[in-house]
């Protein structure tokens, strides 16, 4: 029920989006001021560059929301530009996705029931924040959760970025090429995101390196405890470690 304008640096992708009916027409500098909401669904550096180049063309009634996987560096620049030019900016991150990328892999129900994280700047117009929340819920999201850029990056290091590193490292085992007859649900679950986009995830990891390296060090220390229990044949210690993990999982699900 909305008029959708879009831009992509690949003209073939944009044409495909228009032909498929997902997009009504191309976004231009002239039509930008007509937009009620602008979604920046690109990598962090590209989002910042686009906003710097187009901030003066964005109307004051417009709400801009980025969809990047890290928030601190994007929000720092974007908040300043929004304040200077008078539009509203909210850092955003949809908690849904797959190991595939690009418009060809999009699907209409991807965000249905998912959580959208939003990072509004301090003293943002509450009416615009509520308008953004209502718009997001109208897309099929099940919940909008408000957080700060700092808290977002700290938690995403654990819930998303660490999982991608673990999955990517796990399949480097020499056993991986021979595992197909022996692999079932556990293997599929753990390796699903190993097929990541290296260029994109390198940028995300480096922009959140402080939080991610901390989480990675914690995991290495924990794995070392399991390894030492196995090497020493300490069944009681191994059982205790496994029980701790079960309790942690149950606590996280409450």
GROMACS .gro file of C-alpha atoms in nm:
model
  254
    1UNK     CA    1   0.000   0.000   0.000
    2UNK     CA    2   0.302   0.228  -0.016
    3UNK     CA    3   0.483   0.389  -0.309
    4UNK     CA    4   0.832   0.243  -0.306
    5UNK     CA    5   1.131   0.416  -0.463
    6UNK     CA    6   1.470   0.248  -0.469
    7UNK     CA    7   1.831   0.296  -0.567
    8UNK     CA    8   2.105   0.042  -0.637
    9UNK     CA    9   2.451   0.093  -0.787
   10UNK     CA   10   2.377  -0.208  -1.011
   11UNK     CA   11   2.121  -0.090  -1.266
   12UNK     CA   12   2.031  -0.449  -1.357
   13UNK     CA   13   1.934  -0.522  -0.997
   14UNK     CA   14   1.722  -0.208  -0.985
   15UNK     CA   15   1.548  -0.299  -1.312
   16UNK     CA   16   1.480  -0.649  -1.182
   17UNK     CA   17   1.328  -0.502  -0.864
   18UNK     CA   18   1.098  -0.277  -1.067
   19UNK     CA   19   0.994  -0.555  -1.307
   20UNK     CA   20   0.923  -0.791  -1.017
   21UNK     CA   21   0.686  -0.537  -0.861
   22UNK     CA   22   0.885  -0.492  -0.539
   23UNK     CA   23   0.970  -0.136  -0.642
   24UNK     CA   24   0.756   0.124  -0.818
   25UNK     CA   25   1.036   0.332  -0.967
   26UNK     CA   26   1.392   0.452  -0.918
   27UNK     CA   27   1.477   0.698  -0.640
   28UNK     CA   28   1.624   1.025  -0.769
   29UNK     CA   29   1.758   1.342  -0.612
   30UNK     CA   30   1.436   1.510  -0.722
   31UNK     CA   31   1.201   1.255  -0.559
   32UNK     CA   32   1.403   1.211  -0.240
   33UNK     CA   33   1.223   1.493  -0.060
   34UNK     CA   34   0.890   1.312  -0.115
   35UNK     CA   35   0.995   1.014   0.097
   36UNK     CA   36   0.837   0.969   0.438
   37UNK     CA   37   1.090   0.696   0.525
   38UNK     CA   38   1.431   0.623   0.377
   39UNK     CA   39   1.588   0.284   0.452
   40UNK     CA   40   1.964   0.254   0.401
   41UNK     CA   41   2.012  -0.119   0.344
   42UNK     CA   42   2.385  -0.113   0.264
   43UNK     CA   43   2.713  -0.166   0.447
   44UNK     CA   44   2.815   0.081   0.720
   45UNK     CA   45   3.075   0.279   0.523
   46UNK     CA   46   2.840   0.303   0.225
   47UNK     CA   47   2.551   0.416   0.446
   48UNK     CA   48   2.762   0.695   0.596
   49UNK     CA   49   2.893   0.803   0.254
   50UNK     CA   50   2.542   0.809   0.102
   51UNK     CA   51   2.406   1.013   0.390
   52UNK     CA   52   2.690   1.265   0.370
   53UNK     CA   53   2.625   1.310  -0.002
   54UNK     CA   54   2.246   1.337   0.023
   55UNK     CA   55   2.166   1.485   0.365
   56UNK     CA   56   2.093   1.830   0.217
   57UNK     CA   57   1.833   1.679  -0.016
   58UNK     CA   58   1.635   1.499   0.258
   59UNK     CA   59   1.317   1.675   0.370
   60UNK     CA   60   1.266   1.766   0.736
   61UNK     CA   61   0.956   1.542   0.760
   62UNK     CA   62   1.156   1.234   0.655
   63UNK     CA   63   1.269   0.958   0.891
   64UNK     CA   64   1.593   0.787   0.786
   65UNK     CA   65   1.667   0.438   0.919
   66UNK     CA   66   1.981   0.242   0.841
   67UNK     CA   67   1.986  -0.139   0.847
   68UNK     CA   68   2.356  -0.197   0.919
   69UNK     CA   69   2.492  -0.471   1.142
   70UNK     CA   70   2.689  -0.227   1.361
   71UNK     CA   71   2.566   0.099   1.502
   72UNK     CA   72   2.822   0.315   1.682
   73UNK     CA   73   3.016   0.460   1.388
   74UNK     CA   74   2.708   0.490   1.165
   75UNK     CA   75   2.500   0.661   1.433
   76UNK     CA   76   2.774   0.903   1.540
   77UNK     CA   77   2.793   1.053   1.191
   78UNK     CA   78   2.425   1.015   1.106
   79UNK     CA   79   2.301   1.178   1.426
   80UNK     CA   80   2.520   1.482   1.354
   81UNK     CA   81   2.396   1.507   0.994
   82UNK     CA   82   2.034   1.470   1.103
   83UNK     CA   83   2.076   1.744   1.361
   84UNK     CA   84   2.240   1.973   1.105
   85UNK     CA   85   1.979   1.922   0.831
   86UNK     CA   86   1.668   1.880   1.045
   87UNK     CA   87   1.549   1.529   0.957
   88UNK     CA   88   1.514   1.234   1.196
   89UNK     CA   89   1.762   0.946   1.195
   90UNK     CA   90   1.728   0.615   1.378
   91UNK     CA   91   1.989   0.343   1.377
   92UNK     CA   92   1.821   0.017   1.280
   93UNK     CA   93   1.901  -0.353   1.256
   94UNK     CA   94   1.645  -0.619   1.156
   95UNK     CA   95   1.699  -0.940   1.350
   96UNK     CA   96   1.637  -1.167   1.052
   97UNK     CA   97   1.835  -1.283   0.753
   98UNK     CA   98   2.001  -1.578   0.587
   99UNK     CA   99   2.343  -1.684   0.466
  100UNK     CA  100   2.256  -1.554   0.118
  101UNK     CA  101   2.268  -1.193  -0.002
  102UNK     CA  102   2.130  -0.977  -0.278
  103UNK     CA  103   1.787  -0.901  -0.417
  104UNK     CA  104   1.772  -1.237  -0.595
  105UNK     CA  105   1.758  -1.407  -0.255
  106UNK     CA  106   1.495  -1.176  -0.104
  107UNK     CA  107   1.162  -1.311   0.013
  108UNK     CA  108   0.844  -1.138   0.120
  109UNK     CA  109   0.814  -1.306   0.460
  110UNK     CA  110   1.173  -1.263   0.576
  111UNK     CA  111   1.088  -1.019   0.854
  112UNK     CA  112   0.752  -1.160   0.964
  113UNK     CA  113   0.750  -1.197   1.342
  114UNK     CA  114   1.112  -1.080   1.374
  115UNK     CA  115   1.246  -0.810   1.606
  116UNK     CA  116   1.367  -0.477   1.472
  117UNK     CA  117   1.629  -0.299   1.683
  118UNK     CA  118   1.613   0.082   1.680
  119UNK     CA  119   1.863   0.332   1.817
  120UNK     CA  120   1.710   0.681   1.831
  121UNK     CA  121   1.930   0.978   1.917
  122UNK     CA  122   1.876   1.154   2.246
  123UNK     CA  123   1.588   1.404   2.246
  124UNK     CA  124   1.458   1.282   1.910
  125UNK     CA  125   1.104   1.390   1.821
  126UNK     CA  126   0.891   1.125   1.994
  127UNK     CA  127   0.624   1.151   1.726
  128UNK     CA  128   0.877   1.057   1.458
  129UNK     CA  129   1.008   0.768   1.666
  130UNK     CA  130   0.654   0.637   1.714
  131UNK     CA  131   0.585   0.683   1.343
  132UNK     CA  132   0.894   0.478   1.259
  133UNK     CA  133   0.789   0.206   1.503
  134UNK     CA  134   0.439   0.186   1.354
  135UNK     CA  135   0.580   0.172   1.001
  136UNK     CA  136   0.814  -0.113   1.093
  137UNK     CA  137   0.538  -0.312   1.260
  138UNK     CA  138   0.325  -0.264   0.948
  139UNK     CA  139   0.591  -0.453   0.751
  140UNK     CA  140   0.525  -0.766   0.956
  141UNK     CA  141   0.786  -0.734   1.230
  142UNK     CA  142   0.668  -0.881   1.557
  143UNK     CA  143   0.847  -0.640   1.788
  144UNK     CA  144   1.051  -0.319   1.797
  145UNK     CA  145   1.321  -0.304   2.065
  146UNK     CA  146   1.484   0.029   2.148
  147UNK     CA  147   1.850   0.032   2.251
  148UNK     CA  148   2.163   0.248   2.235
  149UNK     CA  149   2.433   0.213   1.967
  150UNK     CA  150   2.679   0.104   2.237
  151UNK     CA  151   2.453  -0.166   2.380
  152UNK     CA  152   2.360  -0.281   2.031
  153UNK     CA  153   2.721  -0.340   1.929
  154UNK     CA  154   2.807  -0.513   2.256
  155UNK     CA  155   2.521  -0.760   2.229
  156UNK     CA  156   2.549  -0.818   1.853
  157UNK     CA  157   2.913  -0.917   1.902
  158UNK     CA  158   2.781  -1.213   2.104
  159UNK     CA  159   2.453  -1.304   1.935
  160UNK     CA  160   2.555  -1.265   1.570
  161UNK     CA  161   2.917  -1.187   1.497
  162UNK     CA  162   3.070  -1.451   1.725
  163UNK     CA  163   2.833  -1.713   1.580
  164UNK     CA  164   2.951  -1.630   1.227
  165UNK     CA  165   3.318  -1.662   1.325
  166UNK     CA  166   3.258  -1.993   1.503
  167UNK     CA  167   3.065  -2.135   1.207
  168UNK     CA  168   3.326  -2.017   0.957
  169UNK     CA  169   3.615  -2.157   1.163
  170UNK     CA  170   3.438  -2.486   1.236
  171UNK     CA  171   3.418  -2.592   0.870
  172UNK     CA  172   3.796  -2.550   0.827
  173UNK     CA  173   3.851  -2.886   0.995
  174UNK     CA  174   4.017  -3.146   0.767
  175UNK     CA  175   3.721  -3.368   0.855
  176UNK     CA  176   3.469  -3.133   0.686
  177UNK     CA  177   3.509  -3.259   0.325
  178UNK     CA  178   3.438  -3.616   0.436
  179UNK     CA  179   3.152  -3.546   0.675
  180UNK     CA  180   2.845  -3.559   0.448
  181UNK     CA  181   2.731  -3.918   0.531
  182UNK     CA  182   2.772  -3.843   0.901
  183UNK     CA  183   2.615  -3.496   0.917
  184UNK     CA  184   2.265  -3.427   1.047
  185UNK     CA  185   2.084  -3.141   1.219
  186UNK     CA  186   2.360  -3.040   1.457
  187UNK     CA  187   2.610  -2.996   1.176
  188UNK     CA  188   2.363  -2.806   0.958
  189UNK     CA  189   2.268  -2.571   1.241
  190UNK     CA  190   2.627  -2.494   1.333
  191UNK     CA  191   2.750  -2.442   0.977
  192UNK     CA  192   2.456  -2.252   0.823
  193UNK     CA  193   2.622  -1.911   0.838
  194UNK     CA  194   2.971  -2.032   0.745
  195UNK     CA  195   2.883  -1.929   0.388
  196UNK     CA  196   2.906  -1.561   0.471
  197UNK     CA  197   3.003  -1.261   0.258
  198UNK     CA  198   3.373  -1.214   0.349
  199UNK     CA  199   3.393  -0.849   0.239
  200UNK     CA  200   3.083  -0.740   0.428
  201UNK     CA  201   3.159  -0.934   0.745
  202UNK     CA  202   3.521  -0.816   0.754
  203UNK     CA  203   3.391  -0.458   0.766
  204UNK     CA  204   3.137  -0.541   1.038
  205UNK     CA  205   3.389  -0.735   1.247
  206UNK     CA  206   3.654  -0.463   1.232
  207UNK     CA  207   3.408  -0.185   1.321
  208UNK     CA  208   3.312  -0.384   1.631
  209UNK     CA  209   3.653  -0.536   1.701
  210UNK     CA  210   3.665  -0.434   2.067
  211UNK     CA  211   3.342  -0.612   2.159
  212UNK     CA  212   3.396  -0.907   1.926
  213UNK     CA  213   3.752  -0.979   2.039
  214UNK     CA  214   3.632  -0.977   2.401
  215UNK     CA  215   3.361  -1.234   2.324
  216UNK     CA  216   3.604  -1.444   2.121
  217UNK     CA  217   3.855  -1.450   2.408
  218UNK     CA  218   3.579  -1.565   2.646
  219UNK     CA  219   3.485  -1.847   2.410
  220UNK     CA  220   3.846  -1.959   2.364
  221UNK     CA  221   3.891  -1.971   2.741
  222UNK     CA  222   3.571  -2.175   2.780
  223UNK     CA  223   3.666  -2.420   2.503
  224UNK     CA  224   4.007  -2.463   2.665
  225UNK     CA  225   3.834  -2.587   2.982
  226UNK     CA  226   3.652  -2.858   2.783
  227UNK     CA  227   3.975  -2.955   2.607
  228UNK     CA  228   4.168  -2.986   2.934
  229UNK     CA  229   3.895  -3.200   3.090
  230UNK     CA  230   3.901  -3.434   2.790
  231UNK     CA  231   4.280  -3.460   2.778
  232UNK     CA  232   4.300  -3.539   3.147
  233UNK     CA  233   4.010  -3.786   3.138
  234UNK     CA  234   3.833  -3.584   3.408
  235UNK     CA  235   3.474  -3.703   3.371
  236UNK     CA  236   3.346  -3.511   3.669
  237UNK     CA  237   3.487  -3.184   3.537
  238UNK     CA  238   3.350  -3.251   3.189
  239UNK     CA  239   3.005  -3.332   3.326
  240UNK     CA  240   3.012  -3.016   3.536
  241UNK     CA  241   3.102  -2.805   3.232
  242UNK     CA  242   2.816  -2.959   3.032
  243UNK     CA  243   2.571  -2.900   3.316
  244UNK     CA  244   2.679  -2.535   3.334
  245UNK     CA  245   2.603  -2.501   2.964
  246UNK     CA  246   2.258  -2.655   3.003
  247UNK     CA  247   2.176  -2.418   3.290
  248UNK     CA  248   2.301  -2.120   3.089
  249UNK     CA  249   2.080  -2.220   2.795
  250UNK     CA  250   1.772  -2.260   3.013
  251UNK     CA  251   1.837  -1.925   3.180
  252UNK     CA  252   1.870  -1.749   2.844
  253UNK     CA  253   1.534  -1.891   2.732
  254UNK     CA  254   1.339  -1.754   3.030
   0.00000   0.00000   0.00000
